[in-house]
Amino acid sequence: QNEKELQDVVKQQEEKLFQLIDKSGEVTRLKAEVSQLKRSLQHAETEARVLWEEMRGKEHQVDTGYIQERVMLRREVDKLRLLLLEKKDENLQLTDKY
């Protein structure tokens, strides 16, 4: 009886340990994602600043086609970056699972 209870307690503790390990991995993954998002934000802020300076210097010579193309390309790059992050996340989840 006591041995059975002890085995149950050990099993519960193992399950809790595995849950903690899973949560620790998730926290690490989330920290990496936050770091990537911060880098992306800094990159976007830099690009916006450069574009703003470019526009300010050319107030009377604005090439709207060029600006629209840059905005469209930037959006595409952002979409691709998001897809890459999602795939990396899926790969991490699969790695953790197996």
PDB file of N, CA and C in Angstrom:
ATOM      1  N   GLN A   1       0.837  -1.199   0.000  1.00  0.00           N
ATOM      2  CA  GLN A   1       0.000   0.000   0.000  1.00  0.00           C
ATOM      3  C   GLN A   1       0.875   1.253   0.000  1.00  0.00           C
ATOM      4  N   ASN A   2       1.813   1.295   0.952  1.00  0.00           N
ATOM      5  CA  ASN A   2       2.705   2.449   1.038  1.00  0.00           C
ATOM      6  C   ASN A   2       3.558   2.591  -0.221  1.00  0.00           C
ATOM      7  N   GLU A   3       4.000   1.446  -0.733  1.00  0.00           N
ATOM      8  CA  GLU A   3       4.815   1.474  -1.948  1.00  0.00           C
ATOM      9  C   GLU A   3       4.003   2.020  -3.131  1.00  0.00           C
ATOM     10  N   LYS A   4       2.750   1.627  -3.219  1.00  0.00           N
ATOM     11  CA  LYS A   4       1.865   2.111  -4.285  1.00  0.00           C
ATOM     12  C   LYS A   4       1.671   3.620  -4.159  1.00  0.00           C
ATOM     13  N   GLU A   5       1.432   4.111  -2.961  1.00  0.00           N
ATOM     14  CA  GLU A   5       1.258   5.542  -2.732  1.00  0.00           C
ATOM     15  C   GLU A   5       2.539   6.304  -3.082  1.00  0.00           C
ATOM     16  N   LEU A   6       3.668   5.731  -2.707  1.00  0.00           N
ATOM     17  CA  LEU A   6       4.954   6.354  -3.011  1.00  0.00           C
ATOM     18  C   LEU A   6       5.174   6.427  -4.523  1.00  0.00           C
ATOM     19  N   GLN A   7       4.821   5.362  -5.231  1.00  0.00           N
ATOM     20  CA  GLN A   7       4.952   5.362  -6.686  1.00  0.00           C
ATOM     21  C   GLN A   7       4.050   6.429  -7.317  1.00  0.00           C
ATOM     22  N   ASP A   8       2.850   6.573  -6.785  1.00  0.00           N
ATOM     23  CA  ASP A   8       1.933   7.599  -7.289  1.00  0.00           C
ATOM     24  C   ASP A   8       2.501   9.001  -7.068  1.00  0.00           C
ATOM     25  N   VAL A   9       3.064   9.227  -5.887  1.00  0.00           N
ATOM     26  CA  VAL A   9       3.654  10.526  -5.572  1.00  0.00           C
ATOM     27  C   VAL A   9       4.840  10.804  -6.493  1.00  0.00           C
ATOM     28  N   VAL A  10       5.683   9.796  -6.714  1.00  0.00           N
ATOM     29  CA  VAL A  10       6.838   9.958  -7.602  1.00  0.00           C
ATOM     30  C   VAL A  10       6.360  10.269  -9.017  1.00  0.00           C
ATOM     31  N   LYS A  11       5.338   9.580  -9.473  1.00  0.00           N
ATOM     32  CA  LYS A  11       4.788   9.811 -10.815  1.00  0.00           C
ATOM     33  C   LYS A  11       4.244  11.243 -10.933  1.00  0.00           C
ATOM     34  N   GLN A  12       3.528  11.709  -9.920  1.00  0.00           N
ATOM     35  CA  GLN A  12       3.004  13.076  -9.929  1.00  0.00           C
ATOM     36  C   GLN A  12       4.141  14.095  -9.971  1.00  0.00           C
ATOM     37  N   GLN A  13       5.185  13.829  -9.196  1.00  0.00           N
ATOM     38  CA  GLN A  13       6.325  14.749  -9.183  1.00  0.00           C
ATOM     39  C   GLN A  13       7.023  14.774 -10.548  1.00  0.00           C
ATOM     40  N   GLU A  14       7.139  13.620 -11.187  1.00  0.00           N
ATOM     41  CA  GLU A  14       7.737  13.567 -12.522  1.00  0.00           C
ATOM     42  C   GLU A  14       6.905  14.372 -13.522  1.00  0.00           C
ATOM     43  N   GLU A  15       5.583  14.227 -13.426  1.00  0.00           N
ATOM     44  CA  GLU A  15       4.700  14.977 -14.322  1.00  0.00           C
ATOM     45  C   GLU A  15       4.858  16.483 -14.099  1.00  0.00           C
ATOM     46  N   LYS A  16       4.928  16.890 -12.841  1.00  0.00           N
ATOM     47  CA  LYS A  16       5.128  18.310 -12.533  1.00  0.00           C
ATOM     48  C   LYS A  16       6.468  18.799 -13.066  1.00  0.00           C
ATOM     49  N   LEU A  17       7.495  17.967 -12.948  1.00  0.00           N
ATOM     50  CA  LEU A  17       8.823  18.323 -13.445  1.00  0.00           C
ATOM     51  C   LEU A  17       8.794  18.508 -14.957  1.00  0.00           C
ATOM     52  N   PHE A  18       8.126  17.582 -15.661  1.00  0.00           N
ATOM     53  CA  PHE A  18       8.021  17.708 -17.115  1.00  0.00           C
ATOM     54  C   PHE A  18       7.245  18.960 -17.508  1.00  0.00           C
ATOM     55  N   GLN A  19       6.212  19.298 -16.753  1.00  0.00           N
ATOM     56  CA  GLN A  19       5.456  20.518 -17.027  1.00  0.00           C
ATOM     57  C   GLN A  19       6.344  21.753 -16.847  1.00  0.00           C
ATOM     58  N   LEU A  20       7.147  21.749 -15.799  1.00  0.00           N
ATOM     59  CA  LEU A  20       8.065  22.869 -15.563  1.00  0.00           C
ATOM     60  C   LEU A  20       9.093  22.985 -16.681  1.00  0.00           C
ATOM     61  N   ILE A  21       9.593  21.861 -17.143  1.00  0.00           N
ATOM     62  CA  ILE A  21      10.550  21.874 -18.244  1.00  0.00           C
ATOM     63  C   ILE A  21       9.892  22.437 -19.497  1.00  0.00           C
ATOM     64  N   ASP A  22       8.657  22.016 -19.781  1.00  0.00           N
ATOM     65  CA  ASP A  22       7.922  22.536 -20.934  1.00  0.00           C
ATOM     66  C   ASP A  22       7.725  24.045 -20.812  1.00  0.00           C
ATOM     67  N   LYS A  23       7.339  24.496 -19.624  1.00  0.00           N
ATOM     68  CA  LYS A  23       7.118  25.929 -19.409  1.00  0.00           C
ATOM     69  C   LYS A  23       8.422  26.702 -19.537  1.00  0.00           C
ATOM     70  N   SER A  24       9.504  26.128 -19.055  1.00  0.00           N
ATOM     71  CA  SER A  24      10.809  26.775 -19.160  1.00  0.00           C
ATOM     72  C   SER A  24      11.199  26.937 -20.630  1.00  0.00           C
ATOM     73  N   GLY A  25      10.971  25.901 -21.422  1.00  0.00           N
ATOM     74  CA  GLY A  25      11.247  25.984 -22.858  1.00  0.00           C
ATOM     75  C   GLY A  25      10.393  27.028 -23.531  1.00  0.00           C
ATOM     76  N   GLU A  26       9.137  27.108 -23.116  1.00  0.00           N
ATOM     77  CA  GLU A  26       8.234  28.104 -23.696  1.00  0.00           C
ATOM     78  C   GLU A  26       8.684  29.518 -23.325  1.00  0.00           C
ATOM     79  N   VAL A  27       9.108  29.715 -22.091  1.00  0.00           N
ATOM     80  CA  VAL A  27       9.597  31.026 -21.656  1.00  0.00           C
ATOM     81  C   VAL A  27      10.826  31.413 -22.473  1.00  0.00           C
ATOM     82  N   THR A  28      11.733  30.472 -22.681  1.00  0.00           N
ATOM     83  CA  THR A  28      12.936  30.737 -23.477  1.00  0.00           C
ATOM     84  C   THR A  28      12.544  31.113 -24.900  1.00  0.00           C
ATOM     85  N   ARG A  29      11.601  30.378 -25.473  1.00  0.00           N
ATOM     86  CA  ARG A  29      11.132  30.669 -26.834  1.00  0.00           C
ATOM     87  C   ARG A  29      10.492  32.044 -26.907  1.00  0.00           C
ATOM     88  N   LEU A  30       9.675  32.376 -25.915  1.00  0.00           N
ATOM     89  CA  LEU A  30       9.021  33.679 -25.903  1.00  0.00           C
ATOM     90  C   LEU A  30      10.033  34.807 -25.747  1.00  0.00           C
ATOM     91  N   LYS A  31      11.056  34.596 -24.942  1.00  0.00           N
ATOM     92  CA  LYS A  31      12.101  35.613 -24.790  1.00  0.00           C
ATOM     93  C   LYS A  31      12.815  35.827 -26.116  1.00  0.00           C
ATOM     94  N   ALA A  32      13.085  34.751 -26.835  1.00  0.00           N
ATOM     95  CA  ALA A  32      13.739  34.865 -28.143  1.00  0.00           C
ATOM     96  C   ALA A  32      12.834  35.604 -29.120  1.00  0.00           C
ATOM     97  N   GLU A  33      11.549  35.320 -29.064  1.00  0.00           N
ATOM     98  CA  GLU A  33      10.600  35.996 -29.952  1.00  0.00           C
ATOM     99  C   GLU A  33      10.511  37.488 -29.625  1.00  0.00           C
ATOM    100  N   VAL A  34      10.493  37.826 -28.339  1.00  0.00           N
ATOM    101  CA  VAL A  34      10.468  39.233 -27.930  1.00  0.00           C
ATOM    102  C   VAL A  34      11.725  39.942 -28.422  1.00  0.00           C
ATOM    103  N   SER A  35      12.857  39.273 -28.301  1.00  0.00           N
ATOM    104  CA  SER A  35      14.116  39.847 -28.770  1.00  0.00           C
ATOM    105  C   SER A  35      14.060  40.102 -30.275  1.00  0.00           C
ATOM    106  N   GLN A  36      13.540  39.130 -31.030  1.00  0.00           N
ATOM    107  CA  GLN A  36      13.406  39.295 -32.482  1.00  0.00           C
ATOM    108  C   GLN A  36      12.456  40.442 -32.811  1.00  0.00           C
ATOM    109  N   LEU A  37      11.367  40.546 -32.087  1.00  0.00           N
ATOM    110  CA  LEU A  37      10.412  41.628 -32.329  1.00  0.00           C
ATOM    111  C   LEU A  37      11.024  42.995 -32.019  1.00  0.00           C
ATOM    112  N   LYS A  38      11.839  43.067 -30.977  1.00  0.00           N
ATOM    113  CA  LYS A  38      12.514  44.324 -30.660  1.00  0.00           C
ATOM    114  C   LYS A  38      13.463  44.721 -31.778  1.00  0.00           C
ATOM    115  N   ARG A  39      14.212  43.727 -32.312  1.00  0.00           N
ATOM    116  CA  ARG A  39      15.114  44.020 -33.431  1.00  0.00           C
ATOM    117  C   ARG A  39      14.328  44.481 -34.651  1.00  0.00           C
ATOM    118  N   SER A  40      13.203  43.833 -34.917  1.00  0.00           N
ATOM    119  CA  SER A  40      12.364  44.210 -36.056  1.00  0.00           C
ATOM    120  C   SER A  40      11.824  45.627 -35.875  1.00  0.00           C
ATOM    121  N   LEU A  41      11.414  45.952 -34.657  1.00  0.00           N
ATOM    122  CA  LEU A  41      10.911  47.291 -34.381  1.00  0.00           C
ATOM    123  C   LEU A  41      12.002  48.326 -34.587  1.00  0.00           C
ATOM    124  N   GLN A  42      13.203  48.060 -34.095  1.00  0.00           N
ATOM    125  CA  GLN A  42      14.311  48.993 -34.288  1.00  0.00           C
ATOM    126  C   GLN A  42      14.608  49.171 -35.768  1.00  0.00           C
ATOM    127  N   HIS A  43      14.559  48.070 -36.514  1.00  0.00           N
ATOM    128  CA  HIS A  43      14.810  48.135 -37.945  1.00  0.00           C
ATOM    129  C   HIS A  43      13.744  48.994 -38.642  1.00  0.00           C
ATOM    130  N   ALA A  44      12.495  48.776 -38.286  1.00  0.00           N
ATOM    131  CA  ALA A  44      11.399  49.540 -38.878  1.00  0.00           C
ATOM    132  C   ALA A  44      11.497  51.023 -38.513  1.00  0.00           C
ATOM    133  N   GLU A  45      11.859  51.315 -37.271  1.00  0.00           N
ATOM    134  CA  GLU A  45      12.004  52.711 -36.857  1.00  0.00           C
ATOM    135  C   GLU A  45      13.133  53.389 -37.631  1.00  0.00           C
ATOM    136  N   THR A  46      14.218  52.667 -37.838  1.00  0.00           N
ATOM    137  CA  THR A  46      15.334  53.225 -38.604  1.00  0.00           C
ATOM    138  C   THR A  46      14.908  53.508 -40.035  1.00  0.00           C
ATOM    139  N   GLU A  47      14.213  52.561 -40.640  1.00  0.00           N
ATOM    140  CA  GLU A  47      13.757  52.763 -42.013  1.00  0.00           C
ATOM    141  C   GLU A  47      12.775  53.926 -42.105  1.00  0.00           C
ATOM    142  N   ALA A  48      11.882  54.030 -41.142  1.00  0.00           N
ATOM    143  CA  ALA A  48      10.922  55.133 -41.149  1.00  0.00           C
ATOM    144  C   ALA A  48      11.644  56.472 -41.017  1.00  0.00           C
ATOM    145  N   ARG A  49      12.647  56.514 -40.172  1.00  0.00           N
ATOM    146  CA  ARG A  49      13.418  57.746 -39.985  1.00  0.00           C
ATOM    147  C   ARG A  49      14.136  58.130 -41.277  1.00  0.00           C
ATOM    148  N   VAL A  50      14.762  57.152 -41.934  1.00  0.00           N
ATOM    149  CA  VAL A  50      15.459  57.419 -43.189  1.00  0.00           C
ATOM    150  C   VAL A  50      14.479  57.894 -44.254  1.00  0.00           C
ATOM    151  N   LEU A  51      13.347  57.226 -44.348  1.00  0.00           N
ATOM    152  CA  LEU A  51      12.341  57.611 -45.339  1.00  0.00           C
ATOM    153  C   LEU A  51      11.808  59.011 -45.048  1.00  0.00           C
ATOM    154  N   TRP A  52      11.588  59.310 -43.781  1.00  0.00           N
ATOM    155  CA  TRP A  52      11.107  60.636 -43.403  1.00  0.00           C
ATOM    156  C   TRP A  52      12.120  61.713 -43.796  1.00  0.00           C
ATOM    157  N   GLU A  53      13.386  61.453 -43.516  1.00  0.00           N
ATOM    158  CA  GLU A  53      14.421  62.418 -43.888  1.00  0.00           C
ATOM    159  C   GLU A  53      14.492  62.587 -45.401  1.00  0.00           C
ATOM    160  N   GLU A  54      14.344  61.472 -46.115  1.00  0.00           N
ATOM    161  CA  GLU A  54      14.360  61.535 -47.572  1.00  0.00           C
ATOM    162  C   GLU A  54      13.184  62.366 -48.094  1.00  0.00           C
ATOM    163  N   MET A  55      12.034  62.177 -47.511  1.00  0.00           N
ATOM    164  CA  MET A  55      10.831  62.913 -47.933  1.00  0.00           C
ATOM    165  C   MET A  55      10.953  64.392 -47.572  1.00  0.00           C
ATOM    166  N   ARG A  56      11.510  64.686 -46.420  1.00  0.00           N
ATOM    167  CA  ARG A  56      11.631  66.071 -45.986  1.00  0.00           C
ATOM    168  C   ARG A  56      12.564  66.849 -46.924  1.00  0.00           C
ATOM    169  N   GLY A  57      13.613  66.187 -47.373  1.00  0.00           N
ATOM    170  CA  GLY A  57      14.562  66.859 -48.262  1.00  0.00           C
ATOM    171  C   GLY A  57      14.039  67.042 -49.668  1.00  0.00           C
ATOM    172  N   LYS A  58      13.001  66.303 -50.032  1.00  0.00           N
ATOM    173  CA  LYS A  58      12.482  66.353 -51.403  1.00  0.00           C
ATOM    174  C   LYS A  58      11.004  66.734 -51.421  1.00  0.00           C
ATOM    175  N   GLU A  59      10.642  67.715 -50.663  1.00  0.00           N
ATOM    176  CA  GLU A  59       9.234  68.077 -50.543  1.00  0.00           C
ATOM    177  C   GLU A  59       8.595  68.382 -51.893  1.00  0.00           C
ATOM    178  N   HIS A  60       9.342  68.999 -52.781  1.00  0.00           N
ATOM    179  CA  HIS A  60       8.755  69.389 -54.055  1.00  0.00           C
ATOM    180  C   HIS A  60       9.049  68.380 -55.161  1.00  0.00           C
ATOM    181  N   GLN A  61       9.842  67.373 -54.853  1.00  0.00           N
ATOM    182  CA  GLN A  61      10.218  66.389 -55.863  1.00  0.00           C
ATOM    183  C   GLN A  61       9.768  64.986 -55.462  1.00  0.00           C
ATOM    184  N   VAL A  62       8.630  64.856 -54.837  1.00  0.00           N
ATOM    185  CA  VAL A  62       8.174  63.576 -54.314  1.00  0.00           C
ATOM    186  C   VAL A  62       7.794  62.640 -55.463  1.00  0.00           C
ATOM    187  N   ASP A  63       8.422  61.477 -55.480  1.00  0.00           N
ATOM    188  CA  ASP A  63       8.100  60.429 -56.445  1.00  0.00           C
ATOM    189  C   ASP A  63       7.179  59.439 -55.731  1.00  0.00           C
ATOM    190  N   THR A  64       5.874  59.640 -55.888  1.00  0.00           N
ATOM    191  CA  THR A  64       4.912  58.818 -55.152  1.00  0.00           C
ATOM    192  C   THR A  64       4.994  57.351 -55.556  1.00  0.00           C
ATOM    193  N   GLY A  65       5.306  57.087 -56.819  1.00  0.00           N
ATOM    194  CA  GLY A  65       5.447  55.700 -57.253  1.00  0.00           C
ATOM    195  C   GLY A  65       6.555  54.998 -56.491  1.00  0.00           C
ATOM    196  N   TYR A  66       7.676  55.688 -56.326  1.00  0.00           N
ATOM    197  CA  TYR A  66       8.823  55.138 -55.591  1.00  0.00           C
ATOM    198  C   TYR A  66       8.434  54.879 -54.132  1.00  0.00           C
ATOM    199  N   ILE A  67       7.747  55.846 -53.547  1.00  0.00           N
ATOM    200  CA  ILE A  67       7.333  55.706 -52.141  1.00  0.00           C
ATOM    201  C   ILE A  67       6.360  54.537 -51.996  1.00  0.00           C
ATOM    202  N   GLN A  68       5.378  54.436 -52.896  1.00  0.00           N
ATOM    203  CA  GLN A  68       4.412  53.342 -52.820  1.00  0.00           C
ATOM    204  C   GLN A  68       5.101  51.989 -52.994  1.00  0.00           C
ATOM    205  N   GLU A  69       6.069  51.941 -53.914  1.00  0.00           N
ATOM    206  CA  GLU A  69       6.803  50.692 -54.118  1.00  0.00           C
ATOM    207  C   GLU A  69       7.586  50.313 -52.860  1.00  0.00           C
ATOM    208  N   ARG A  70       8.223  51.279 -52.241  1.00  0.00           N
ATOM    209  CA  ARG A  70       8.981  51.006 -51.012  1.00  0.00           C
ATOM    210  C   ARG A  70       8.057  50.498 -49.900  1.00  0.00           C
ATOM    211  N   VAL A  71       6.887  51.147 -49.778  1.00  0.00           N
ATOM    212  CA  VAL A  71       5.932  50.723 -48.746  1.00  0.00           C
ATOM    213  C   VAL A  71       5.457  49.297 -49.028  1.00  0.00           C
ATOM    214  N   MET A  72       5.138  49.008 -50.290  1.00  0.00           N
ATOM    215  CA  MET A  72       4.668  47.676 -50.660  1.00  0.00           C
ATOM    216  C   MET A  72       5.758  46.630 -50.385  1.00  0.00           C
ATOM    217  N   LEU A  73       6.988  46.929 -50.780  1.00  0.00           N
ATOM    218  CA  LEU A  73       8.086  45.999 -50.542  1.00  0.00           C
ATOM    219  C   LEU A  73       8.321  45.785 -49.049  1.00  0.00           C
ATOM    220  N   ARG A  74       8.228  46.863 -48.277  1.00  0.00           N
ATOM    221  CA  ARG A  74       8.407  46.748 -46.831  1.00  0.00           C
ATOM    222  C   ARG A  74       7.334  45.834 -46.232  1.00  0.00           C
ATOM    223  N   ARG A  75       6.091  45.983 -46.718  1.00  0.00           N
ATOM    224  CA  ARG A  75       5.016  45.127 -46.213  1.00  0.00           C
ATOM    225  C   ARG A  75       5.277  43.664 -46.558  1.00  0.00           C
ATOM    226  N   GLU A  76       5.758  43.423 -47.770  1.00  0.00           N
ATOM    227  CA  GLU A  76       6.068  42.056 -48.184  1.00  0.00           C
ATOM    228  C   GLU A  76       7.183  41.462 -47.315  1.00  0.00           C
ATOM    229  N   VAL A  77       8.202  42.252 -47.062  1.00  0.00           N
ATOM    230  CA  VAL A  77       9.299  41.786 -46.204  1.00  0.00           C
ATOM    231  C   VAL A  77       8.766  41.466 -44.809  1.00  0.00           C
ATOM    232  N   ASP A  78       7.898  42.316 -44.293  1.00  0.00           N
ATOM    233  CA  ASP A  78       7.322  42.063 -42.971  1.00  0.00           C
ATOM    234  C   ASP A  78       6.496  40.773 -42.954  1.00  0.00           C
ATOM    235  N   LYS A  79       5.718  40.552 -44.036  1.00  0.00           N
ATOM    236  CA  LYS A  79       4.930  39.319 -44.121  1.00  0.00           C
ATOM    237  C   LYS A  79       5.847  38.099 -44.143  1.00  0.00           C
ATOM    238  N   LEU A  80       6.912  38.187 -44.944  1.00  0.00           N
ATOM    239  CA  LEU A  80       7.851  37.073 -45.027  1.00  0.00           C
ATOM    240  C   LEU A  80       8.556  36.836 -43.693  1.00  0.00           C
ATOM    241  N   ARG A  81       8.899  37.916 -43.007  1.00  0.00           N
ATOM    242  CA  ARG A  81       9.545  37.781 -41.699  1.00  0.00           C
ATOM    243  C   ARG A  81       8.591  37.108 -40.717  1.00  0.00           C
ATOM    244  N   LEU A  82       7.316  37.486 -40.763  1.00  0.00           N
ATOM    245  CA  LEU A  82       6.324  36.872 -39.883  1.00  0.00           C
ATOM    246  C   LEU A  82       6.178  35.384 -40.195  1.00  0.00           C
ATOM    247  N   LEU A  83       6.131  35.046 -41.482  1.00  0.00           N
ATOM    248  CA  LEU A  83       6.039  33.640 -41.863  1.00  0.00           C
ATOM    249  C   LEU A  83       7.262  32.864 -41.370  1.00  0.00           C
ATOM    250  N   LEU A  84       8.426  33.469 -41.483  1.00  0.00           N
ATOM    251  CA  LEU A  84       9.649  32.825 -41.007  1.00  0.00           C
ATOM    252  C   LEU A  84       9.573  32.577 -39.503  1.00  0.00           C
ATOM    253  N   LEU A  85       9.128  33.579 -38.756  1.00  0.00           N
ATOM    254  CA  LEU A  85       8.999  33.408 -37.306  1.00  0.00           C
ATOM    255  C   LEU A  85       7.999  32.304 -36.967  1.00  0.00           C
ATOM    256  N   GLU A  86       6.888  32.247 -37.729  1.00  0.00           N
ATOM    257  CA  GLU A  86       5.893  31.209 -37.479  1.00  0.00           C
ATOM    258  C   GLU A  86       6.475  29.830 -37.753  1.00  0.00           C
ATOM    259  N   LYS A  87       7.241  29.706 -38.834  1.00  0.00           N
ATOM    260  CA  LYS A  87       7.853  28.413 -39.156  1.00  0.00           C
ATOM    261  C   LYS A  87       8.886  28.024 -38.103  1.00  0.00           C
ATOM    262  N   LYS A  88       9.665  28.991 -37.646  1.00  0.00           N
ATOM    263  CA  LYS A  88      10.634  28.704 -36.590  1.00  0.00           C
ATOM    264  C   LYS A  88       9.909  28.241 -35.332  1.00  0.00           C
ATOM    265  N   ASP A  89       8.789  28.898 -35.026  1.00  0.00           N
ATOM    266  CA  ASP A  89       7.999  28.536 -33.855  1.00  0.00           C
ATOM    267  C   ASP A  89       7.458  27.112 -33.999  1.00  0.00           C
ATOM    268  N   GLU A  90       6.945  26.789 -35.205  1.00  0.00           N
ATOM    269  CA  GLU A  90       6.445  25.436 -35.438  1.00  0.00           C
ATOM    270  C   GLU A  90       7.564  24.413 -35.280  1.00  0.00           C
ATOM    271  N   ASN A  91       8.733  24.741 -35.812  1.00  0.00           N
ATOM    272  CA  ASN A  91       9.868  23.824 -35.689  1.00  0.00           C
ATOM    273  C   ASN A  91      10.260  23.627 -34.230  1.00  0.00           C
ATOM    274  N   LEU A  92      10.254  24.717 -33.448  1.00  0.00           N
ATOM    275  CA  LEU A  92      10.569  24.594 -32.020  1.00  0.00           C
ATOM    276  C   LEU A  92       9.555  23.713 -31.303  1.00  0.00           C
ATOM    277  N   GLN A  93       8.281  23.906 -31.653  1.00  0.00           N
ATOM    278  CA  GLN A  93       7.241  23.099 -31.017  1.00  0.00           C
ATOM    279  C   GLN A  93       7.400  21.633 -31.373  1.00  0.00           C
ATOM    280  N   LEU A  94       7.715  21.366 -32.646  1.00  0.00           N
ATOM    281  CA  LEU A  94       7.921  19.975 -33.052  1.00  0.00           C
ATOM    282  C   LEU A  94       9.144  19.376 -32.359  1.00  0.00           C
ATOM    283  N   THR A  95      10.204  20.183 -32.258  1.00  0.00           N
ATOM    284  CA  THR A  95      11.416  19.717 -31.588  1.00  0.00           C
ATOM    285  C   THR A  95      11.122  19.417 -30.121  1.00  0.00           C
ATOM    286  N   ASP A  96      10.386  20.314 -29.475  1.00  0.00           N
ATOM    287  CA  ASP A  96      10.051  20.096 -28.066  1.00  0.00           C
ATOM    288  C   ASP A  96       9.160  18.858 -27.901  1.00  0.00           C
ATOM    289  N   LYS A  97       8.259  18.670 -28.876  1.00  0.00           N
ATOM    290  CA  LYS A  97       7.320  17.560 -28.785  1.00  0.00           C
ATOM    291  C   LYS A  97       8.043  16.218 -28.920  1.00  0.00           C
ATOM    292  N   TYR A  98       9.010  16.191 -29.817  1.00  0.00           N
ATOM    293  CA  TYR A  98       9.682  14.915 -30.068  1.00  0.00           C
ATOM    294  C   TYR A  98      11.044  14.857 -29.400  1.00  0.00           C
TER     295      TYR A  98
END
